[in-house]
Amino acid sequence: MDAQPTASHFVDGAYCEDGAGATIECVFAATGDVIARLHSATPAIVDKALSSAKRAQKEWTGFAPVERGRVLRRAADILRERNRELSELETLDTGKPLQETLVADAASGADALEYFAGLAATITGETMPLGGDFVYTLREPLGVCVGIGAWNYPTQIACWKAAPALACGNAMVFKPSEVTPLCALKLAEIFIEAGAPAGLFNVVQGYGDVGAALATDPRTDKVSLTGSVPTGRKVYAGAADGIRHVTMELGGKSPLIVFEDADIENAVSAAINGNFYSTGQICSNGTRVFVHNDIEAHFVSRLVERTKTAKIGDPRDEETQLGPLISKAQREKVLNYIEMAKAEGATLAYGGGVPDGLADTGCYIEPTIFTGVTDEMTVACEEVFGPVLSILTFSDECEVIARANDTPFGLAAGVFTRDLTRAHRVVAALEAGTCWINTYNLTPVEAPFGGVKLSGVGRENSKAAIEHYSQIKSVYVAMGDVEAPY
Ligand code: NAD
């Protein structure tokens, strides 16, 4: 597959280029080969994208909501029809195994488009009777929304932002991560094919400076970022200047709590999925696995046994279960966390290095399990964003809740227990935006997704996302005369 796109940007319904922008090299993480060369957007491209979005948004509000829904629905169908081709591109863009991308990326994007297609015609206001006079509300679009993506789920992130934004009547300018510039361009093509007006969904490439230019432009009404907390702070501050709406989907250090009565095989499955899927590059991962003292030995032995069987290798091979990390820099960062964990006294139970035979190709790293991790160790406090699982032990419910919450993050949390009342009691006490009972990391479009504390503001997916991509106009209607004092 030739990964080189027709041009770097997709603006006003067509590919466009400005060779004056800084070069972006797209590297296939499994081989280190440069598979595409693009350019970062110049101010002229940014200007063109925002102007065309502003114009297209006016045109889009002239579509009946049910027609808007139809466009989104057609886009969902096209994503599904092209799932294989899009999954292969996602694998080249990110290095994630085809085994994953075939089911988790375009498929999840299509679900979001289909869901918000169905909701589009239901986004309405309400009427408040006042005994004669009355008030009605209109739920209106915000205008031009800027989406800024991280590199771990380029198709999914673009769809999770575009679907509710467009369903509510907004236009979007999307900037993918400079590390994974390819997939969002395909989505832009698909929207045009599905009947969206030119300019409704534009893609501009670029580094942080392009994101900042988009987020602070007076034509921008909302910024939705998926990224790290430090970037979130900058983007939030930039948006504040213009009192713009924001959605911030940021990092995490989520707890997965396994009580002594848990189904151990299921809990091990969840720990594997919640730490090693996408080679650990998932914001909501349950990287602090709190295991009750009574079952630790059994849990760790099954976890290690099963992790040893993981098939690591070329992500283009459908048998591969664990691909490389996104980049050499990310691998260095993760290896550094592994060294720190060892130096701070954690016990390496499995992995910790580069797999045999894969040192010289790509950015591979072994799935890594530490036991004996304590709350203050760096590996238990900071987001690693790689396949590094930490086991912490506990003996008491109140103790584990307090320790699970003792983090500035609050993205997600999981609880494994057969005790129904305990499950709900513990979840109620956990400071996290998204929780799972007896499973982990499932994010259907029907469920709100997002974080509390430093992990973010706003929610993606579900009806909740409508609140974040629309605003209410309140209209007072007088049915009688106007009284005045003089
Ligand atoms: P990052 O913060 O480095 O970059 C995210 C995006 O922001 C990129 O497109 C980047 O170019 C852009 N950017 C950087 N500086 C900017 C600035 N000053 N103004 C505007 N835009 C700017 O994040 P990353 O390394 O690409 O992704 C990993 C991070 O994303 C992790 O922290 C992870 O937890 C988080 N993440 C969160 C979610 C979620 O839904 N909560 C999902 C995926 C990833």
Coordinates of N, CA, C and O in Angstrom, one line a residue, residues 70-218:
R70 N -28.3 12.0 7.5 CA -28.1 11.1 6.4 C -26.6 11.2 5.9 O -26.1 10.2 5.5
V71 N -26.1 12.4 5.8 CA -24.7 12.5 5.4 C -23.7 11.7 6.3 O -22.9 11.0 5.9
L72 N -24.0 11.9 7.6 CA -23.1 11.2 8.6 C -23.3 9.7 8.4 O -22.3 8.9 8.5
R73 N -24.5 9.3 8.2 CA -24.8 7.8 8.1 C -24.1 7.3 6.9 O -23.5 6.2 6.9
R74 N -24.1 8.0 5.8 CA -23.4 7.6 4.5 C -21.9 7.4 4.8 O -21.3 6.5 4.4
A75 N -21.4 8.4 5.5 CA -20.0 8.4 5.9 C -19.7 7.1 6.7 O -18.6 6.4 6.5
A76 N -20.6 6.8 7.6 CA -20.4 5.5 8.4 C -20.3 4.3 7.5 O -19.5 3.4 7.7
D77 N -21.3 4.3 6.6 CA -21.3 3.1 5.7 C -20.0 3.0 4.8 O -19.5 1.9 4.6
I78 N -19.5 4.2 4.4 CA -18.3 4.1 3.5 C -17.1 3.6 4.4 O -16.3 2.8 3.9
L79 N -17.0 4.1 5.6 CA -16.0 3.7 6.5 C -16.0 2.1 6.7 O -15.0 1.5 6.6
R80 N -17.2 1.6 6.8 CA -17.3 0.1 7.0 C -17.0 -0.6 5.7 O -16.3 -1.6 5.8
E81 N -17.4 -0.1 4.6 CA -17.1 -0.7 3.3 C -15.6 -0.8 3.1 O -15.1 -1.7 2.5
R82 N -14.9 0.3 3.5 CA -13.5 0.4 3.3 C -12.6 0.0 4.5 O -11.5 0.4 4.6
N83 N -13.3 -0.8 5.4 CA -12.6 -1.1 6.6 C -11.2 -1.6 6.4 O -10.2 -1.2 7.1
R84 N -11.0 -2.6 5.5 CA -9.7 -3.2 5.4 C -8.7 -2.2 4.9 O -7.6 -2.1 5.6
E85 N -9.0 -1.5 3.9 CA -8.0 -0.5 3.4 C -7.7 0.6 4.5 O -6.5 0.9 4.7
L86 N -8.7 1.0 5.2 CA -8.5 2.1 6.2 C -7.7 1.5 7.4 O -6.9 2.1 8.0
S87 N -7.9 0.2 7.7 CA -7.2 -0.5 8.8 C -5.7 -0.6 8.4 O -4.9 -0.5 9.3
E88 N -5.5 -1.0 7.2 CA -4.1 -1.1 6.7 C -3.4 0.2 6.8 O -2.2 0.3 7.3
L89 N -4.1 1.3 6.5 CA -3.5 2.6 6.6 C -3.2 3.0 8.0 O -2.2 3.5 8.4
E90 N -4.2 2.7 8.9 CA -4.1 3.0 10.3 C -2.8 2.2 10.9 O -2.1 2.7 11.7
T91 N -2.7 1.0 10.4 CA -1.5 0.2 10.9 C -0.2 0.8 10.4 O 0.8 0.9 11.2
L92 N -0.2 1.3 9.2 CA 1.0 2.0 8.7 C 1.3 3.3 9.5 O 2.4 3.7 9.9
D93 N 0.2 4.0 9.8 CA 0.3 5.3 10.4 C 0.7 5.2 11.9 O 1.5 6.0 12.4
T94 N 0.3 4.1 12.6 CA 0.5 4.0 14.0 C 1.4 2.9 14.4 O 1.9 2.9 15.6
G95 N 1.5 1.8 13.6 CA 2.3 0.6 14.0 C 1.4 -0.3 14.8 O 1.9 -1.4 15.2
K96 N 0.1 0.0 15.0 CA -0.7 -1.0 15.8 C -1.0 -2.2 14.9 O -1.2 -2.1 13.7
P97 N -1.1 -3.4 15.5 CA -1.4 -4.6 14.7 C -2.7 -4.5 14.0 O -3.7 -4.0 14.5
L98 N -2.6 -5.1 12.8 CA -3.8 -5.2 11.9 C -4.9 -5.9 12.7 O -6.1 -5.6 12.5
Q99 N -4.5 -6.9 13.5 CA -5.5 -7.6 14.3 C -6.4 -6.7 15.1 O -7.6 -6.9 15.3
E100 N -5.8 -5.6 15.6 CA -6.5 -4.6 16.3 C -7.3 -3.6 15.4 O -8.4 -3.3 15.6
T101 N -6.5 -3.1 14.4 CA -7.1 -2.0 13.6 C -8.3 -2.4 12.8 O -9.2 -1.6 12.6
L102 N -8.3 -3.7 12.5 CA -9.5 -4.2 11.7 C -10.8 -4.1 12.5 O -11.9 -4.1 11.9
V103 N -10.7 -4.1 13.8 CA -11.9 -4.1 14.7 C -12.1 -2.9 15.5 O -13.2 -2.6 16.0
A104 N -11.0 -2.1 15.7 CA -11.1 -1.0 16.7 C -11.1 0.4 16.2 O -11.3 1.3 17.0
D105 N -10.7 0.7 15.0 CA -10.5 2.0 14.6 C -11.5 2.6 13.6 O -12.4 3.3 14.1
A106 N -11.5 2.2 12.3 CA -12.5 2.7 11.4 C -13.9 2.2 11.9 O -14.9 2.9 11.8
A107 N -13.9 1.0 12.6 CA -15.1 0.4 13.1 C -15.7 1.3 14.2 O -16.9 1.6 14.2
S108 N -14.9 1.7 15.1 CA -15.3 2.6 16.2 C -15.7 4.0 15.6 O -16.7 4.6 16.1
G109 N -15.0 4.5 14.6 CA -15.3 5.7 14.0 C -16.7 5.6 13.3 O -17.5 6.6 13.4
A110 N -17.0 4.5 12.6 CA -18.3 4.3 12.0 C -19.4 4.3 13.0 O -20.5 4.8 12.8
D111 N -19.1 3.6 14.1 CA -20.2 3.6 15.2 C -20.5 5.0 15.6 O -21.7 5.3 15.8
A112 N -19.5 5.9 15.8 CA -19.7 7.2 16.3 C -20.6 8.0 15.2 O -21.5 8.7 15.6
L113 N -20.2 7.8 14.0 CA -20.9 8.5 12.9 C -22.4 8.1 12.8 O -23.3 8.8 12.6
E114 N -22.5 6.8 12.9 CA -23.9 6.2 12.9 C -24.7 6.7 14.1 O -25.9 7.1 13.9
Y115 N -24.1 6.7 15.2 CA -24.9 7.1 16.4 C -25.3 8.5 16.3 O -26.5 8.8 16.6
F116 N -24.4 9.4 16.0 CA -24.7 10.8 15.9 C -25.6 11.2 14.7 O -26.3 12.1 14.7
A117 N -25.5 10.3 13.7 CA -26.4 10.5 12.5 C -27.8 10.3 13.0 O -28.7 11.1 12.7
G118 N -28.0 9.3 13.9 CA -29.4 9.0 14.4 C -29.8 10.1 15.3 O -31.0 10.4 15.4
L119 N -28.9 10.7 16.0 CA -29.3 11.8 17.0 C -29.6 13.1 16.4 O -30.3 14.0 16.9
A120 N -29.0 13.3 15.2 CA -29.0 14.7 14.6 C -30.4 15.3 14.6 O -30.5 16.5 14.9
A121 N -31.4 14.6 14.2 CA -32.7 15.2 14.1 C -33.4 15.3 15.4 O -34.5 15.8 15.5
T122 N -32.8 14.8 16.5 CA -33.5 14.9 17.8 C -32.9 16.0 18.7 O -33.2 16.1 19.8
I123 N -32.0 16.8 18.1 CA -31.3 17.8 18.9 C -32.2 19.0 18.8 O -32.2 19.9 17.9
T124 N -33.1 19.1 19.8 CA -34.1 20.2 19.8 C -34.1 20.9 21.2 O -33.5 20.5 22.1
G125 N -34.9 21.9 21.2 CA -35.1 22.7 22.5 C -36.3 22.2 23.2 O -36.8 21.1 23.0
E126 N -36.7 23.0 24.2 CA -37.9 22.7 24.9 C -38.8 23.9 25.1 O -38.3 25.1 24.8
T127 N -40.0 23.7 25.7 CA -40.9 24.9 25.9 C -41.2 24.9 27.4 O -41.5 23.9 28.0
M128 N -41.2 26.2 27.9 CA -41.5 26.4 29.3 C -42.7 27.3 29.4 O -42.6 28.5 29.2
P129 N -43.9 26.7 29.8 CA -45.1 27.5 29.9 C -45.0 28.4 31.1 O -44.5 28.0 32.1
L130 N -45.5 29.7 30.9 CA -45.4 30.6 32.1 C -46.8 31.1 32.4 O -47.0 32.2 33.0
G131 N -47.8 30.4 32.0 CA -49.2 30.8 32.3 C -49.6 31.9 31.4 O -50.0 33.0 31.9
G132 N -49.5 31.8 30.1 CA -49.8 32.8 29.2 C -48.5 33.0 28.3 O -48.4 32.5 27.2
D133 N -47.6 33.8 28.8 CA -46.3 33.9 28.2 C -45.6 32.6 28.2 O -46.0 31.7 29.0
F134 N -44.6 32.4 27.4 CA -43.9 31.2 27.4 C -42.4 31.4 26.9 O -42.1 32.5 26.3
V135 N -41.6 30.5 27.3 CA -40.2 30.5 26.8 C -40.0 29.3 26.0 O -40.4 28.2 26.4
Y136 N -39.3 29.4 24.9 CA -38.8 28.2 24.2 C -37.3 28.3 24.0 O -36.7 29.4 24.0
T137 N -36.7 27.2 23.9 CA -35.2 27.2 23.7 C -34.9 26.5 22.4 O -35.6 25.7 21.9
L138 N -33.8 27.0 21.8 CA -33.3 26.4 20.6 C -31.9 25.9 20.9 O -31.1 26.6 21.6
R139 N -31.6 24.7 20.4 CA -30.2 24.2 20.6 C -29.4 24.5 19.4 O -29.7 23.9 18.3
E140 N -28.5 25.4 19.4 CA -27.8 25.9 18.2 C -26.4 25.4 18.2 O -25.8 25.1 19.2
P141 N -25.8 25.3 17.0 CA -24.4 25.0 16.9 C -23.5 26.0 17.5 O -23.9 27.2 17.6
L142 N -22.3 25.7 17.8 CA -21.3 26.7 18.3 C -20.7 27.4 17.1 O -20.3 28.6 17.3
G143 N -20.5 26.8 16.0 CA -19.9 27.5 14.8 C -18.7 26.6 14.3 O -19.0 25.5 13.8
V144 N -17.5 27.2 14.4 CA -16.4 26.4 13.9 C -15.7 25.7 15.1 O -15.2 26.4 16.0
C145 N -15.5 24.4 15.0 CA -14.9 23.7 16.1 C -13.5 23.2 15.5 O -13.4 22.8 14.4
V146 N -12.5 23.4 16.4 CA -11.2 22.9 16.0 C -11.0 21.6 16.8 O -11.2 21.5 18.0
G147 N -10.5 20.5 16.1 CA -10.2 19.2 16.7 C -8.7 19.0 16.6 O -8.1 19.3 15.6
I148 N -8.1 18.7 17.7 CA -6.6 18.4 17.7 C -6.4 17.0 18.3 O -6.9 16.7 19.4
G149 N -5.7 16.1 17.5 CA -5.6 14.7 17.9 C -4.3 14.3 18.4 O -3.3 14.9 18.2
A150 N -4.3 13.2 19.2 CA -3.1 12.5 19.7 C -2.8 11.4 18.6 O -3.6 11.2 17.7
W151 N -1.7 10.7 18.8 CA -1.2 9.8 17.8 C -1.7 8.3 18.0 O -1.4 7.5 17.1
N152 N -2.4 8.0 19.1 CA -2.6 6.6 19.3 C -3.8 6.0 18.5 O -3.9 4.9 18.2
Y153 N -4.8 6.9 18.3 CA -6.1 6.5 17.6 C -6.5 7.5 16.6 O -7.5 8.2 16.7
P154 N -5.7 7.7 15.5 CA -6.0 8.8 14.6 C -7.3 8.8 13.9 O -8.0 9.9 13.8
T155 N -7.8 7.7 13.5 CA -9.2 7.6 12.9 C -10.3 7.8 13.9 O -11.2 8.6 13.8
Q156 N -10.1 7.1 15.0 CA -11.2 7.1 16.1 C -11.3 8.5 16.6 O -12.4 9.0 16.8
I157 N -10.2 9.1 16.9 CA -10.2 10.5 17.5 C -10.9 11.5 16.6 O -11.8 12.3 17.0
A158 N -10.5 11.4 15.3 CA -11.1 12.3 14.3 C -12.6 12.1 14.3 O -13.4 13.1 14.2
C159 N -13.1 10.8 14.3 CA -14.5 10.5 14.2 C -15.2 10.9 15.5 O -16.4 11.4 15.4
W160 N -14.6 10.6 16.6 CA -15.3 10.9 17.9 C -15.5 12.4 18.0 O -16.4 12.9 18.7
K161 N -14.7 13.2 17.4 CA -14.9 14.7 17.5 C -15.8 15.2 16.4 O -16.7 16.0 16.6
A162 N -15.6 14.7 15.1 CA -16.3 15.2 14.0 C -17.8 14.8 14.1 O -18.7 15.6 13.8
A163 N -18.1 13.6 14.5 CA -19.5 13.1 14.5 C -20.4 14.0 15.3 O -21.4 14.5 14.8
P164 N -20.2 14.2 16.6 CA -21.1 15.1 17.4 C -21.1 16.5 16.9 O -22.1 17.2 16.9
A165 N -19.8 17.0 16.5 CA -19.7 18.4 16.0 C -20.6 18.6 14.8 O -21.4 19.6 14.8
L166 N -20.5 17.7 13.8 CA -21.3 17.9 12.6 C -22.8 17.7 12.8 O -23.6 18.4 12.3
A167 N -23.1 16.7 13.7 CA -24.5 16.4 14.0 C -25.2 17.6 14.5 O -26.4 17.9 14.3
C168 N -24.5 18.4 15.3 CA -25.0 19.6 16.0 C -25.0 20.8 15.0 O -25.5 21.9 15.4
G169 N -24.5 20.7 13.8 CA -24.5 21.8 12.9 C -23.3 22.6 12.8 O -23.3 23.7 12.2
N170 N -22.2 22.1 13.4 CA -20.9 22.8 13.4 C -20.1 22.4 12.2 O -20.3 21.3 11.6
A171 N -19.0 23.2 11.9 CA -18.0 22.7 10.9 C -16.8 22.4 11.8 O -16.7 22.8 12.9
M172 N -15.8 21.7 11.2 CA -14.6 21.3 12.0 C -13.3 21.5 11.1 O -13.3 21.1 9.9
V173 N -12.3 22.0 11.8 CA -11.0 22.0 11.2 C -10.2 21.0 12.2 O -10.1 21.3 13.4
F174 N -9.7 19.9 11.6 CA -9.0 18.9 12.4 C -7.5 18.9 12.1 O -7.1 18.9 11.0
K175 N -6.7 19.0 13.2 CA -5.3 18.8 13.1 C -4.9 17.5 13.7 O -4.9 17.3 14.9
P176 N -4.5 16.5 12.9 CA -4.0 15.3 13.5 C -2.6 15.5 14.2 O -2.0 16.5 13.9
S177 N -2.2 14.5 14.9 CA -0.9 14.6 15.5 C 0.1 14.5 14.3 O -0.1 13.8 13.3
E178 N 1.2 15.3 14.5 CA 2.2 15.3 13.4 C 2.9 13.9 13.2 O 3.5 13.6 12.2
V179 N 2.7 13.0 14.2 CA 3.3 11.7 14.2 C 2.4 10.7 13.3 O 2.9 9.8 12.7
T180 N 1.1 11.0 13.3 CA 0.2 10.1 12.5 C -0.7 11.0 11.6 O -1.9 11.2 11.9
P181 N -0.2 11.5 10.5 CA -0.9 12.5 9.7 C -1.9 11.9 8.7 O -2.6 12.6 8.0
L182 N -1.9 10.6 8.5 CA -2.5 10.0 7.3 C -4.0 9.8 7.4 O -4.7 10.1 6.4
C183 N -4.5 9.2 8.5 CA -5.8 8.7 8.5 C -6.9 9.7 8.4 O -7.9 9.5 7.7
A184 N -6.7 10.9 9.0 CA -7.8 11.9 9.0 C -8.1 12.4 7.6 O -9.2 12.8 7.3
L185 N -7.1 12.4 6.8 CA -7.3 12.8 5.4 C -8.3 11.9 4.7 O -9.1 12.4 3.9
K186 N -8.3 10.6 5.0 CA -9.2 9.7 4.4 C -10.6 10.0 4.8 O -11.6 10.0 4.1
L187 N -10.8 10.4 6.1 CA -12.1 10.8 6.6 C -12.6 12.0 5.9 O -13.8 12.1 5.6
A188 N -11.7 13.0 5.6 CA -12.1 14.2 4.9 C -12.6 13.8 3.5 O -13.7 14.3 3.1
E189 N -11.9 12.9 2.9 CA -12.4 12.4 1.5 C -13.8 11.8 1.6 O -14.7 12.1 0.8
I190 N -13.9 11.0 2.7 CA -15.2 10.2 2.8 C -16.4 11.2 3.1 O -17.5 11.0 2.6
F191 N -16.2 12.2 3.9 CA -17.3 13.2 4.1 C -17.7 13.8 2.8 O -18.9 14.0 2.6
I192 N -16.8 14.2 1.9 CA -17.2 14.8 0.7 C -18.0 13.8 -0.1 O -19.1 14.1 -0.7
E193 N -17.5 12.5 -0.2 CA -18.2 11.5 -0.9 C -19.6 11.3 -0.4 O -20.6 10.9 -1.1
A194 N -19.8 11.4 1.0 CA -21.0 11.2 1.6 C -22.0 12.4 1.4 O -23.2 12.3 1.9
G195 N -21.5 13.5 0.8 CA -22.4 14.6 0.5 C -22.3 15.8 1.4 O -23.1 16.7 1.4
A196 N -21.2 15.9 2.2 CA -21.0 17.1 3.1 C -20.5 18.2 2.2 O -19.8 18.0 1.2
P197 N -20.9 19.5 2.6 CA -20.4 20.6 1.8 C -18.9 20.7 1.9 O -18.3 20.4 3.0
A198 N -18.3 21.2 0.8 CA -16.8 21.5 0.9 C -16.5 22.4 2.0 O -17.3 23.4 2.2
G199 N -15.5 22.1 2.8 CA -15.1 23.0 3.9 C -15.7 22.6 5.2 O -15.3 23.1 6.3
L200 N -16.7 21.7 5.2 CA -17.3 21.3 6.5 C -16.4 20.6 7.4 O -16.4 20.8 8.6
F201 N -15.5 19.7 6.8 CA -14.5 19.0 7.6 C -13.2 19.1 6.9 O -13.0 18.6 5.9
N202 N -12.3 20.0 7.5 CA -11.0 20.2 6.8 C -9.9 19.6 7.7 O -10.0 19.5 8.9
V203 N -8.9 19.1 7.0 CA -7.7 18.6 7.8 C -6.5 19.4 7.5 O -6.1 19.5 6.3
V204 N -5.8 19.9 8.5 CA -4.6 20.6 8.3 C -3.5 19.9 9.1 O -3.8 19.5 10.3
Q205 N -2.4 19.7 8.5 CA -1.3 19.1 9.3 C -0.4 20.1 10.0 O -0.4 21.3 9.7
G206 N 0.3 19.6 11.0 CA 1.2 20.5 11.7 C 1.6 20.1 13.0 O 1.1 19.2 13.7
Y207 N 2.6 20.8 13.5 CA 3.2 20.6 14.9 C 2.3 21.4 15.8 O 1.3 22.0 15.4
G208 N 2.8 21.5 17.1 CA 2.0 22.3 18.1 C 1.7 23.7 17.7 O 0.6 24.2 18.0
D209 N 2.6 24.4 16.9 CA 2.3 25.8 16.6 C 1.1 25.9 15.7 O 0.3 26.9 15.9
V210 N 0.8 24.9 14.9 CA -0.4 25.0 14.0 C -1.6 24.8 14.9 O -2.6 25.5 14.8
G211 N -1.5 23.8 15.8 CA -2.6 23.6 16.8 C -2.9 24.9 17.6 O -4.1 25.3 17.7
A212 N -1.9 25.6 18.0 CA -2.0 26.8 18.8 C -2.7 27.9 17.9 O -3.5 28.6 18.4
A213 N -2.2 28.0 16.7 CA -2.8 29.0 15.8 C -4.3 28.8 15.6 O -5.1 29.7 15.6
L214 N -4.7 27.5 15.4 CA -6.1 27.2 15.2 C -6.9 27.5 16.4 O -8.0 28.0 16.4
A215 N -6.3 27.1 17.6 CA -7.1 27.2 18.8 C -7.3 28.6 19.3 O -8.2 28.9 20.1
T216 N -6.5 29.5 18.8 CA -6.6 30.9 19.3 C -7.1 31.8 18.2 O -7.2 33.0 18.5
D217 N -7.5 31.3 17.1 CA -8.0 32.2 16.0 C -9.4 32.7 16.4 O -10.2 31.9 16.9
P218 N -9.6 34.0 16.1 CA -11.0 34.5 16.4 C -12.1 33.8 15.8 O -13.3 33.8 16.2

